[in-house]
XYZ file of C-alpha atoms in Angstrom:
752
model
C 11.659 30.762 -24.706
C 9.885 29.782 -27.932
C 6.618 27.839 -27.940
C 7.198 24.325 -26.592
C 11.014 24.699 -26.855
C 11.289 23.779 -23.191
C 10.306 20.208 -24.136
C 13.556 19.893 -26.101
C 15.477 20.127 -22.826
C 13.978 16.826 -21.645
C 15.003 13.259 -22.375
C 12.422 10.812 -23.717
C 11.258 9.544 -20.301
C 11.058 13.069 -18.862
C 9.119 14.360 -21.858
C 6.573 11.534 -21.621
C 5.979 12.370 -17.951
C 5.453 16.064 -18.777
C 3.091 15.499 -21.719
C 0.777 13.063 -19.914
C -1.345 15.549 -17.965
C -4.693 13.830 -17.327
C -5.516 11.174 -14.756
C -3.441 9.666 -11.938
C 0.307 9.421 -12.566
C 3.338 8.334 -10.581
C 6.818 9.441 -11.590
C 9.457 7.189 -10.035
C 12.501 9.411 -10.084
C 15.902 7.936 -9.297
C 18.536 10.057 -7.561
C 19.830 12.874 -9.780
C 17.347 12.086 -12.555
C 15.940 15.618 -12.934
C 12.663 15.151 -11.075
C 12.417 18.847 -10.142
C 12.748 19.809 -13.791
C 10.011 17.326 -14.761
C 7.682 18.544 -12.015
C 8.156 22.216 -12.856
C 7.893 21.702 -16.644
C 4.752 19.621 -16.129
C 3.149 22.544 -14.254
C 4.406 25.042 -16.839
C 3.051 22.826 -19.640
C -0.391 22.695 -18.016
C -0.507 26.497 -17.907
C 1.110 27.304 -21.253
C 0.021 24.485 -23.564
C -3.341 23.588 -22.022
C -4.426 26.979 -20.702
C -5.033 25.672 -17.174
C -5.789 28.416 -14.646
C -2.893 28.511 -12.105
C -5.491 29.024 -9.343
C -6.631 25.441 -10.040
C -3.185 23.817 -9.664
C -1.862 22.707 -6.269
C 1.841 21.777 -5.998
C 3.014 20.446 -2.631
C 6.647 20.264 -1.493
C 8.492 19.646 1.766
C 10.458 22.900 1.978
C 9.622 26.482 1.071
C 13.026 26.611 -0.605
C 11.984 23.844 -3.032
C 8.724 25.672 -3.755
C 10.579 28.918 -4.497
C 13.007 27.163 -6.841
C 10.123 25.531 -8.708
C 8.239 28.803 -9.031
C 11.386 30.522 -10.354
C 11.712 27.847 -13.044
C 8.036 27.965 -14.017
C 7.667 31.736 -14.437
C 10.077 32.094 -17.426
C 7.946 29.532 -19.313
C 4.420 30.212 -18.083
C 4.672 33.907 -17.178
C 3.851 35.782 -13.990
C 0.446 34.078 -13.778
C 2.369 31.210 -12.208
C 2.422 33.256 -8.987
C -1.223 32.296 -8.522
C -0.413 28.604 -8.049
C -1.298 26.873 -4.796
C 2.376 26.111 -4.282
C 4.281 25.534 -1.048
C 4.860 23.028 1.708
C 2.018 20.814 2.894
C 1.879 22.853 6.085
C 1.897 26.272 4.421
C -0.754 25.391 1.817
C -3.030 23.698 4.351
C -2.516 26.562 6.826
C -3.716 28.885 4.057
C -6.891 26.809 3.731
C -7.348 26.738 7.505
C -6.999 30.535 7.768
C -10.066 30.819 5.562
C -12.036 27.894 6.999
C -10.892 27.452 10.624
C -14.144 28.825 12.037
C -15.849 25.625 10.883
C -13.811 23.645 13.435
C -13.852 26.193 16.252
C -10.562 28.039 15.685
C -9.953 31.757 15.143
C -8.747 32.911 11.736
C -5.462 34.103 13.201
C -4.716 30.933 15.148
C -1.225 30.607 16.581
C 1.121 27.922 15.242
C 3.174 26.306 18.010
C 6.677 25.139 17.171
C 8.203 22.081 18.824
C 9.580 24.081 21.767
C 6.172 25.658 22.430
C 4.529 22.224 22.391
C 7.097 20.694 24.733
C 6.793 23.633 27.118
C 3.012 23.182 27.281
C 3.396 19.432 27.843
C 5.804 20.124 30.695
C 3.248 22.489 32.270
C 0.475 19.891 31.949
C 2.606 17.149 33.543
C 3.302 19.482 36.454
C -0.375 20.426 36.832
C -1.405 16.755 36.852
C 1.152 16.064 39.609
C 2.900 13.420 37.507
C 6.565 12.446 37.773
C 8.505 14.796 35.487
C 11.292 12.230 34.989
C 8.804 9.614 33.794
C 6.782 11.977 31.608
C 9.456 13.945 29.789
C 8.293 16.428 27.125
C 10.360 14.921 24.289
C 8.968 11.346 24.335
C 5.458 12.673 25.036
C 5.623 15.030 22.061
C 6.899 12.254 19.765
C 4.176 9.848 20.934
C 1.393 12.393 20.377
C 2.865 13.472 17.027
C 3.038 9.878 15.823
C -0.603 9.333 16.783
C -1.779 12.461 14.941
C 0.147 11.510 11.799
C -1.871 8.278 11.784
C -5.142 10.246 12.180
C -5.515 9.225 15.827
C -7.160 11.993 17.862
C -7.083 12.022 21.655
C -10.581 10.509 21.696
C -9.473 7.589 19.520
C -6.276 7.249 21.535
C -8.121 6.852 24.839
C -10.418 4.211 23.331
C -7.578 2.187 21.778
C -6.675 -0.662 24.142
C -3.497 -1.510 22.221
C -2.070 2.014 22.527
C -2.978 2.195 26.213
C -1.314 -1.178 26.805
C 1.856 0.083 25.081
C 1.846 3.100 27.401
C 1.565 0.835 30.435
C 4.443 -1.311 29.146
C 6.559 1.856 28.761
C 5.683 2.857 32.351
C 3.780 5.908 31.079
C 0.121 4.928 31.609
C -1.105 8.558 31.787
C 0.025 9.473 28.261
C -3.552 9.410 26.942
C -4.741 11.763 29.665
C -1.864 14.131 28.877
C -2.718 13.938 25.150
C -6.313 14.948 25.940
C -5.255 17.859 28.174
C -2.724 19.022 25.573
C -5.265 18.950 22.718
C -7.899 20.814 24.735
C -5.400 23.439 25.912
C -4.199 24.052 22.353
C -7.782 24.469 21.166
C -8.622 26.830 24.016
C -5.495 28.862 23.234
C -6.471 29.118 19.564
C -3.260 27.296 18.711
C -2.238 24.420 16.441
C 1.045 22.554 16.408
C 2.558 21.342 13.116
C 0.711 18.024 13.258
C -2.586 19.796 14.014
C -2.340 21.684 10.727
C -2.552 18.352 8.917
C -4.968 16.677 11.326
C -7.340 19.653 11.356
C -7.298 19.933 7.560
C -8.322 16.281 7.427
C -10.994 16.922 10.077
C -12.254 19.966 8.173
C -12.697 17.966 4.966
C -14.128 14.896 6.729
C -16.709 16.782 8.826
C -17.645 19.565 6.396
C -18.353 18.104 2.982
C -19.420 21.506 1.636
C -15.930 22.843 2.330
C -14.302 19.732 0.828
C -16.517 20.052 -2.237
C -15.516 23.693 -2.649
C -11.803 22.823 -2.839
C -12.346 19.665 -4.903
C -13.908 21.763 -7.670
C -11.436 24.610 -7.194
C -8.324 22.400 -7.480
C -8.219 20.511 -10.796
C -4.602 19.308 -10.690
C -2.542 18.130 -7.697
C 1.198 17.510 -7.889
C 3.187 16.145 -4.952
C 6.989 16.286 -4.689
C 8.970 13.800 -2.532
C 5.896 11.594 -2.264
C 7.873 8.899 -0.438
C 8.124 11.280 2.545
C 4.365 11.738 3.038
C 2.594 10.369 6.098
C -0.853 8.785 6.257
C -2.618 12.042 7.117
C -1.053 13.941 4.186
C -1.954 11.162 1.760
C -5.578 10.989 2.909
C -5.977 14.746 2.442
C -4.631 14.806 -1.115
C -6.711 11.737 -2.016
C -9.838 13.547 -0.826
C -8.930 16.676 -2.790
C -8.244 14.670 -5.965
C -11.420 12.620 -5.730
C -13.429 14.609 -8.300
C -10.958 15.269 -11.120
C -8.527 12.375 -10.406
C -5.661 14.475 -11.788
C -3.075 13.588 -9.157
C 0.600 13.287 -10.035
C 3.085 12.125 -7.410
C 6.851 12.266 -7.834
C 9.296 10.407 -5.648
C 11.884 7.733 -5.100
C 11.045 4.868 -2.783
C 14.798 4.297 -2.376
C 15.030 7.704 -0.649
C 12.238 7.206 1.913
C 14.093 8.033 5.145
C 11.629 9.791 7.441
C 9.691 6.967 9.111
C 10.735 8.400 12.495
C 8.527 11.422 11.848
C 5.584 9.501 10.449
C 6.434 9.125 6.753
C 5.432 5.776 5.305
C 6.876 4.186 2.186
C 3.565 2.296 1.925
C 1.957 5.405 0.366
C 4.210 4.979 -2.651
C 4.158 1.183 -2.738
C 0.325 1.115 -2.556
C -0.425 4.020 -4.878
C -1.184 1.716 -7.798
C -3.703 -0.197 -5.680
C -5.533 3.039 -4.871
C -5.488 4.202 -8.507
C -5.933 1.207 -10.850
C -5.770 3.495 -13.919
C -2.391 4.796 -12.817
C 0.199 5.686 -15.445
C 3.759 5.048 -14.208
C 6.844 6.836 -15.542
C 10.394 5.924 -14.573
C 13.219 8.457 -14.635
C 16.284 6.232 -14.461
C 19.058 8.314 -16.005
C 21.229 9.972 -13.355
C 22.701 13.311 -14.444
C 24.456 14.028 -11.147
C 27.045 11.374 -10.367
C 29.807 9.318 -11.946
C 29.180 5.747 -13.103
C 31.133 4.444 -10.111
C 28.922 6.266 -7.608
C 25.680 5.328 -9.384
C 26.593 1.633 -9.649
C 27.804 1.533 -6.048
C 24.462 2.981 -4.890
C 22.615 0.388 -6.984
C 24.654 -2.426 -5.438
C 23.604 -1.290 -1.956
C 19.894 -0.641 -2.480
C 19.287 -3.956 -4.249
C 19.571 -5.594 -0.795
C 16.172 -4.080 0.115
C 13.117 -6.245 -0.523
C 10.488 -3.480 -0.207
C 11.066 -1.374 -3.321
C 9.729 -0.478 -6.735
C 11.805 -2.019 -9.552
C 14.079 0.357 -11.457
C 17.641 0.479 -12.725
C 19.358 3.829 -12.339
C 22.120 4.446 -14.895
C 24.249 7.333 -16.109
C 26.064 8.392 -19.247
C 28.575 10.340 -17.145
C 32.249 9.380 -16.960
C 33.394 6.383 -14.919
C 35.033 8.528 -12.253
C 37.422 7.673 -9.442
C 36.873 4.696 -7.136
C 35.189 5.210 -3.779
C 37.883 5.712 -1.142
C 37.548 3.743 2.112
C 39.318 5.452 5.016
C 40.139 3.402 8.121
C 41.003 5.127 11.396
C 42.017 3.795 14.790
C 39.836 6.218 16.775
C 37.117 8.748 16.065
C 39.642 11.535 16.758
C 41.960 10.110 14.118
C 38.995 9.796 11.760
C 38.449 13.546 12.166
C 42.124 14.278 11.444
C 42.212 12.026 8.366
C 39.076 13.569 6.891
C 40.257 17.140 7.551
C 43.605 16.351 5.920
C 41.848 14.756 2.953
C 39.630 17.813 2.451
C 42.668 20.116 2.595
C 44.660 17.920 0.199
C 41.870 17.436 -2.358
C 40.959 21.104 -2.307
C 44.532 22.232 -2.996
C 45.388 19.495 -5.486
C 42.255 19.877 -7.643
C 41.739 23.649 -7.230
C 38.332 23.245 -5.599
C 36.293 25.481 -3.315
C 35.550 24.471 0.266
C 31.849 24.640 -0.613
C 32.438 21.639 -2.900
C 32.884 19.436 0.192
C 30.341 17.921 2.577
C 30.890 15.703 5.612
C 27.777 13.651 6.366
C 27.140 11.727 9.579
C 24.344 9.653 11.107
C 24.072 11.584 14.403
C 24.647 15.233 15.271
C 27.110 14.497 18.071
C 29.572 12.991 15.581
C 30.396 16.465 14.282
C 32.718 17.369 17.179
C 35.768 15.400 16.009
C 35.500 16.935 12.524
C 34.932 20.444 13.879
C 38.072 20.161 16.030
C 40.188 18.757 13.211
C 39.005 21.319 10.643
C 39.700 24.167 13.079
C 43.251 22.912 13.629
C 43.752 22.858 9.854
C 42.288 26.376 9.521
C 39.611 24.941 7.214
C 36.392 27.006 7.393
C 33.149 25.074 7.872
C 29.477 25.492 8.679
C 27.144 23.151 10.529
C 23.670 22.825 9.040
C 20.958 21.990 11.543
C 22.332 23.683 14.650
C 20.376 26.223 16.701
C 18.396 28.197 14.160
C 17.951 31.953 14.236
C 14.281 31.667 15.149
C 15.020 29.392 18.124
C 17.245 31.917 19.923
C 15.799 33.197 23.187
C 15.670 36.877 22.297
C 13.938 36.076 18.991
C 11.398 33.752 20.606
C 10.696 36.445 23.238
C 9.903 39.055 20.591
C 7.861 36.617 18.519
C 5.878 35.676 21.639
C 4.956 39.369 22.115
C 3.877 39.600 18.477
C 1.860 36.378 18.718
C 0.064 37.358 21.914
C -0.868 40.745 20.500
C -2.420 38.934 17.500
C -4.029 36.112 19.518
C -4.914 36.908 23.164
C -5.760 33.263 23.872
C -2.211 32.051 23.217
C -1.263 30.653 26.635
C 2.312 29.654 25.709
C 3.157 33.184 24.537
C 1.389 34.718 27.556
C 3.471 32.693 30.005
C 6.662 33.673 28.185
C 6.104 37.436 28.110
C 3.855 38.312 31.071
C 6.844 39.172 33.273
C 9.354 40.011 30.548
C 10.886 42.478 31.174
C 10.122 42.063 34.870
C 6.981 43.921 35.877
C 6.088 42.282 39.190
C 3.892 39.473 37.886
C 5.246 36.263 39.392
C 4.482 32.579 38.840
C 1.942 32.573 41.678
C -0.094 35.326 40.000
C 0.092 33.568 36.631
C -1.127 30.313 38.187
C -4.030 32.164 39.839
C -4.995 33.635 36.458
C -4.981 30.236 34.725
C -6.907 28.572 37.590
C -9.507 31.359 37.582
C -9.977 30.977 33.825
C -10.439 27.205 34.139
C -12.756 27.455 37.173
C -15.051 30.021 35.535
C -14.917 28.539 32.031
C -13.616 31.751 30.467
C -10.430 32.721 28.630
C -7.517 33.961 30.691
C -7.638 37.199 28.638
C -11.014 37.882 30.228
C -9.463 37.216 33.626
C -6.610 39.594 32.814
C -9.019 42.373 31.839
C -10.875 41.987 35.142
C -7.888 41.086 37.286
C -9.042 42.788 40.500
C -12.170 40.585 40.578
C -10.169 37.365 40.385
C -6.696 37.790 41.926
C -7.002 40.680 44.361
C -6.261 44.384 43.971
C -2.582 44.199 45.013
C -1.603 41.751 42.263
C -4.035 43.314 39.806
C -2.159 46.591 39.320
C 0.824 45.271 37.290
C -1.547 42.946 35.420
C -3.725 45.923 34.412
C -0.638 47.740 33.136
C 0.243 44.658 31.074
C -3.282 44.557 29.591
C -3.047 48.242 28.687
C 0.260 47.579 26.914
C -1.193 44.683 24.900
C -4.307 46.658 23.896
C -2.131 49.543 22.769
C -0.014 47.147 20.663
C -3.157 45.550 19.248
C -4.249 48.943 17.933
C -0.861 49.376 16.270
C -1.284 46.021 14.506
C -4.686 47.070 13.164
C -3.424 50.428 11.905
C 0.075 49.640 10.629
C 1.973 47.185 8.471
C 3.972 44.320 9.995
C 7.258 46.232 10.319
C 5.817 49.380 11.911
C 3.699 47.320 14.318
C 6.619 45.033 15.243
C 8.924 47.973 15.909
C 6.291 49.598 18.140
C 5.736 46.362 20.112
C 9.474 45.715 20.506
C 9.927 49.266 21.814
C 6.792 49.579 23.962
C 7.368 46.190 25.616
C 10.763 47.323 26.867
C 12.540 44.338 25.286
C 14.643 46.396 22.894
C 15.678 48.719 25.699
C 16.672 45.815 27.940
C 18.672 44.135 25.176
C 20.401 47.397 24.275
C 21.395 47.984 27.905
C 23.462 44.770 28.042
C 26.880 45.797 26.725
C 28.536 42.386 27.112
C 29.554 40.586 23.923
C 26.606 38.203 24.240
C 24.290 41.127 25.004
C 25.389 43.023 21.888
C 24.848 39.871 19.804
C 21.339 39.456 21.228
C 20.458 43.077 20.441
C 21.797 42.668 16.890
C 19.716 39.506 16.504
C 16.612 41.464 17.530
C 17.441 44.104 14.921
C 17.923 41.333 12.348
C 14.409 40.076 13.111
C 13.058 43.561 12.420
C 15.087 43.584 9.183
C 13.431 40.306 8.189
C 9.998 41.854 8.758
C 11.007 44.881 6.664
C 12.067 42.548 3.837
C 8.727 40.788 4.195
C 6.657 43.953 3.676
C 8.959 45.256 0.905
C 8.273 42.157 -1.210
C 6.020 43.494 -4.028
C 4.430 40.060 -4.566
C 2.886 39.973 -1.072
C -0.667 41.174 -0.795
C -1.006 40.528 2.946
C 1.640 42.575 4.758
C 0.162 42.108 8.235
C 2.069 40.936 11.273
C -0.191 37.862 11.417
C 0.896 36.896 7.888
C 4.569 37.279 8.830
C 4.112 35.133 11.944
C 2.539 32.355 9.877
C 5.440 32.376 7.428
C 8.050 32.250 10.194
C 6.284 29.450 12.048
C 6.312 27.258 8.920
C 9.991 27.622 8.024
C 11.898 24.359 7.558
C 15.519 23.545 8.372
C 16.767 24.191 4.833
C 14.811 27.448 4.635
C 16.627 28.752 7.706
C 20.133 28.023 6.422
C 21.174 31.592 5.656
C 24.936 30.910 5.581
C 25.744 31.180 1.890
C 29.493 31.726 2.358
C 30.998 29.957 -0.674
C 34.183 29.119 1.172
C 32.994 26.677 3.835
C 32.883 22.923 4.146
C 29.356 21.739 5.005
C 28.809 19.454 8.007
C 25.359 17.908 8.455
C 23.413 14.761 9.206
C 22.436 12.610 6.243
C 18.779 13.402 6.923
C 19.534 17.125 6.522
C 21.425 16.434 3.265
C 18.358 15.046 1.498
C 17.838 16.916 -1.774
C 21.336 18.438 -1.799
C 24.440 17.544 -3.810
C 28.183 18.212 -3.561
C 31.229 17.440 -5.700
C 33.026 15.661 -2.845
C 31.156 13.806 -0.105
C 32.534 12.115 3.008
C 30.170 9.667 4.720
C 31.746 9.090 8.121
C 31.192 6.778 11.084
C 30.451 3.725 8.943
C 30.328 1.365 11.913
C 27.924 -1.263 13.109
C 25.459 0.098 15.721
C 26.222 3.647 14.573
C 25.268 3.292 10.924
C 23.086 1.261 10.823
C 21.973 2.696 14.134
C 21.611 0.253 17.010
C 18.058 1.599 17.407
C 17.178 0.468 13.860
C 18.086 -3.209 14.001
C 14.918 -4.628 15.559
C 13.091 -5.297 12.275
C 13.737 -5.663 8.571
C 11.676 -2.525 7.878
C 13.918 -0.468 10.185
C 17.095 -1.904 8.668
C 15.833 -1.209 5.151
C 15.160 2.405 6.137
C 18.777 2.693 7.339
C 19.959 1.217 4.039
C 17.884 3.803 2.152
C 19.562 6.464 4.281
C 22.966 5.129 3.178
C 21.718 5.205 -0.427
C 20.767 8.864 0.023
C 24.233 9.599 1.446
C 26.014 7.929 -1.489
C 23.920 9.715 -4.093
C 24.684 13.200 -2.726
C 28.145 12.915 -4.365
C 28.784 14.127 -7.904
C 32.472 13.331 -8.468
C 34.098 11.717 -5.439
C 32.812 9.660 -2.515
C 34.748 8.786 0.639
C 33.570 6.344 3.317
C 35.265 6.199 6.716
C 35.084 4.250 9.965
C 36.975 4.004 13.251
C 38.004 0.854 15.108
C 37.436 2.539 18.484
C 35.044 5.298 19.483
C 34.155 7.054 22.733
C 30.656 6.204 23.920
C 29.350 7.661 27.203
C 32.916 8.394 28.292
C 34.258 4.924 27.477
C 36.469 3.967 24.554
C 34.686 1.044 22.893
C 35.663 -1.303 20.095
C 33.797 -0.851 16.820
C 33.390 -3.021 13.751
C 32.827 -1.896 10.155
C 29.230 -1.369 9.079
C 27.500 -4.211 7.251
C 26.681 -1.624 4.587
C 30.355 -1.415 3.610
C 30.233 -5.090 2.652
C 27.152 -4.423 0.512
C 28.992 -1.963 -1.748
C 30.320 -3.922 -4.722
C 34.060 -4.376 -4.076
C 34.827 -3.327 -7.677
C 34.045 0.274 -6.782
C 36.048 0.615 -3.538
C 39.716 1.412 -2.977
C 41.193 1.264 0.513
C 42.845 4.550 1.386
C 46.600 4.830 1.877
C 46.283 8.138 3.662
C 47.652 6.599 6.849
C 50.997 6.292 5.008
C 51.272 10.052 4.687
C 50.177 12.855 2.409
C 52.908 12.557 -0.230
C 50.546 13.489 -3.053
C 49.543 16.802 -1.494
C 51.012 19.998 -2.920
C 53.377 22.024 -0.739
C 51.340 23.551 2.111
C 50.687 27.248 1.725
C 52.084 28.125 5.139
C 54.614 26.872 7.635
C 51.795 26.427 10.155
C 49.839 24.158 7.801
C 53.030 22.214 6.931
C 53.703 21.625 10.626
C 50.156 20.366 11.150
C 50.346 17.944 8.239
C 53.756 16.618 9.203
C 52.494 16.085 12.745
C 49.531 14.140 11.392
C 51.846 11.968 9.277
C 53.704 10.953 12.419
C 50.532 10.076 14.339
C 48.597 8.201 11.655
C 48.846 4.403 11.748
C 47.825 1.481 9.609
C 45.205 -0.999 10.765
C 45.052 -4.718 9.946
C 42.208 -6.121 7.852
C 39.103 -6.710 9.946
C 37.395 -10.111 9.676
C 33.606 -10.262 9.426
C 30.906 -12.612 10.667
C 27.437 -13.439 9.337
C 25.039 -14.318 12.187
C 23.450 -17.769 12.227
C 19.993 -17.875 10.549
C 18.328 -18.580 13.897
C 20.316 -15.969 15.817
C 18.307 -14.605 18.753
C 19.930 -12.788 21.729
C 19.810 -14.764 24.990
C 19.172 -13.629 28.547
C 22.723 -13.019 29.871
C 21.793 -12.558 33.527
C 23.329 -15.989 34.303
C 26.298 -15.781 31.928
C 29.256 -17.786 33.290
C 32.937 -18.173 32.360
C 33.498 -21.107 30.018
C 30.221 -20.645 28.125
C 30.333 -20.526 24.329
C 28.489 -17.545 22.813
C 27.765 -15.999 19.426
C 27.877 -12.247 18.749
C 26.212 -10.849 15.575
C 29.446 -9.113 14.457
C 32.316 -10.786 16.351
C 31.124 -14.347 15.790
C 31.769 -17.270 18.152
C 33.773 -17.008 21.341
C 34.371 -18.307 24.870
C 33.493 -16.302 27.985
C 36.651 -15.717 30.036
C 35.343 -13.505 32.822
C 32.082 -11.903 33.993
C 32.495 -8.770 36.097
C 29.356 -8.088 38.161
C 30.955 -5.786 40.729
C 30.696 -2.672 38.577
C 27.523 -0.596 38.061
C 27.208 -2.156 34.592
C 27.924 -5.887 34.129
C 30.767 -6.604 31.732
C 32.082 -9.790 30.176
C 35.528 -10.515 28.757
C 35.164 -12.858 25.790
C 37.816 -14.471 23.598
C 36.331 -14.471 20.082
C 37.700 -17.018 17.626
C 38.342 -14.446 14.878
C 38.512 -11.151 16.772
C 40.458 -12.018 19.920
C 39.633 -10.760 23.408
C 36.968 -8.094 23.818
C 35.229 -6.651 26.876
C 31.535 -6.022 26.282
C 28.836 -4.288 28.312
C 26.142 -6.905 28.751
C 23.405 -4.254 28.797
C 24.316 -3.427 25.175
C 25.842 -6.632 23.791
C 23.609 -9.045 21.922
C 24.871 -12.537 22.753
C 23.414 -15.915 21.941
C 24.443 -18.573 24.485
C 25.311 -21.755 22.623
C 23.802 -25.048 23.866
């Protein structure tokens, strides 16, 4: 590429954002506006046109996949020097810093990184040790509570001194959460382990408590660029602000309209308040959408304008007008699955598309079943993104636990997993004795293991001594050999490979092949010529920091993609089906308690719409199974927010007359059968709740009372059934007719 020719590939707004290199900058990038190109060309321009040393540029992303794609675009412009960039996910870049500096905060260089399952397992152990009720203190809610605190820079010390947080715990009937948080944090530290949130929290702690270290990186890093800035949490923002404090060359790229991760700590406030923190900020707006048709872009605009908390912009496109958005109505969720599967089959055949051109997006994972069943019946191949990942399979986690413990002997979670795997006569009682002895004597359990006869008796000590010998032998292999050779030796010496190979069942063969695939991955890792560190510890760090998109290895071009909308962020498809567009499903019933929550759901819908390049389909069902009961549903409020000019109601219920002749008798039979079963549905009235609508206490609801429902409007109570485990009420609504509602879920206002 000739000197500066890459700038000719940019439009005027993109070029301005690339050329402005000094000082704080925010690039507000609408969906499909080429933000990745701008970010990568800005980095390439710094290196090529300004001679900036790549070692002084830090580029932070949210997936390793995004980082790889950016690096691949930069190298053809800036050369192989671009490999020296500090580029990767927040967690991978900060873990790199912590590897070098962890000793300042009392961690070993080769600290273990716990994944979510490891963390939940440790929390479960702590709850048991504290003799707390395991049904009250479940690992999932505990993990989420602790994670949320850490993302807001709240350590266990601050948590225990915060009366408001402790009061919330008491209100949730979990008053011991703070004590569990403390035990969890101390156990992780003792084990030389950090969870994902600790990587951020400890980087912040490192910079806050050790100004010499902060100063070192402030002068080392001259330019900071942040992708998907709207998805950052408070901790991430504070770290990058500290790092940028000397040179002030911080460029953030994002779209406030696509901020959809509040549930994991992200805060749109970082983007909305950026100008306040940097008064000299230069703002660039990328408003031209290159991805979607005019219909899709304008429909997305009509939805997102209902949000009050947003940065002003007007996304537009020079693309063709495109087909209207198709609204598909189904009677039940099963019929919704059949209609969507038939539509995919029809559109694929009629327009000569590939199955990989199609995506079905839903709000919750469990919605996938109806579409899986329907696609299977149509012989349409599909893949589900976000299911059980390769690295979460038991046999893989077992092997990784062996590798981790051989690298870090203080890793309690890995020790518990492998100490009797394969069985070697070390039971739970012995393990508990080892942990108790370590705690009582204030030493690591590895020291207890090495002197087992002094702590747990000679009878139990023999198999423990054999285990220690095995680990020491494997440790020597790690020191002498590369990651692949060491991993193969550990997998063999531990007996795991032998045990997996001995199981000749279909599942057993699959597990053994998975183990071999892990070894293949390690071989690929050491064969990469760009890697300087080919140690097993380096491989373990990379694996522990993989993200959902990084793990999607299914690149079969002939499969329809099924995934949640959250998983679809950053992706695009020719044809997109957004399904389950019903009130209390999308928007989720859990997200209706505040305007901020509802606006986040609306941004999620905006993200779903803008994944589509050529065609968009929206669908809903009038009835859906919920906890084993078929319940009435009403169309999502979001459907009414899409400008009616862009929507066409589907006639698919009338048959598939426009489809080409099916390619097989089997497919023809399926389609004809679906034609017979599909039905039309009458138009559904809507209701706007009263301005002062507030749900009433329905414990004394009586027949004859007038009530208001947020979706069904006004009605008269006909019957209240209190003899069942869950109280139900039959109500005759003025516009919707009779409906039976569960009072534990229904939001009713009793009229005076």
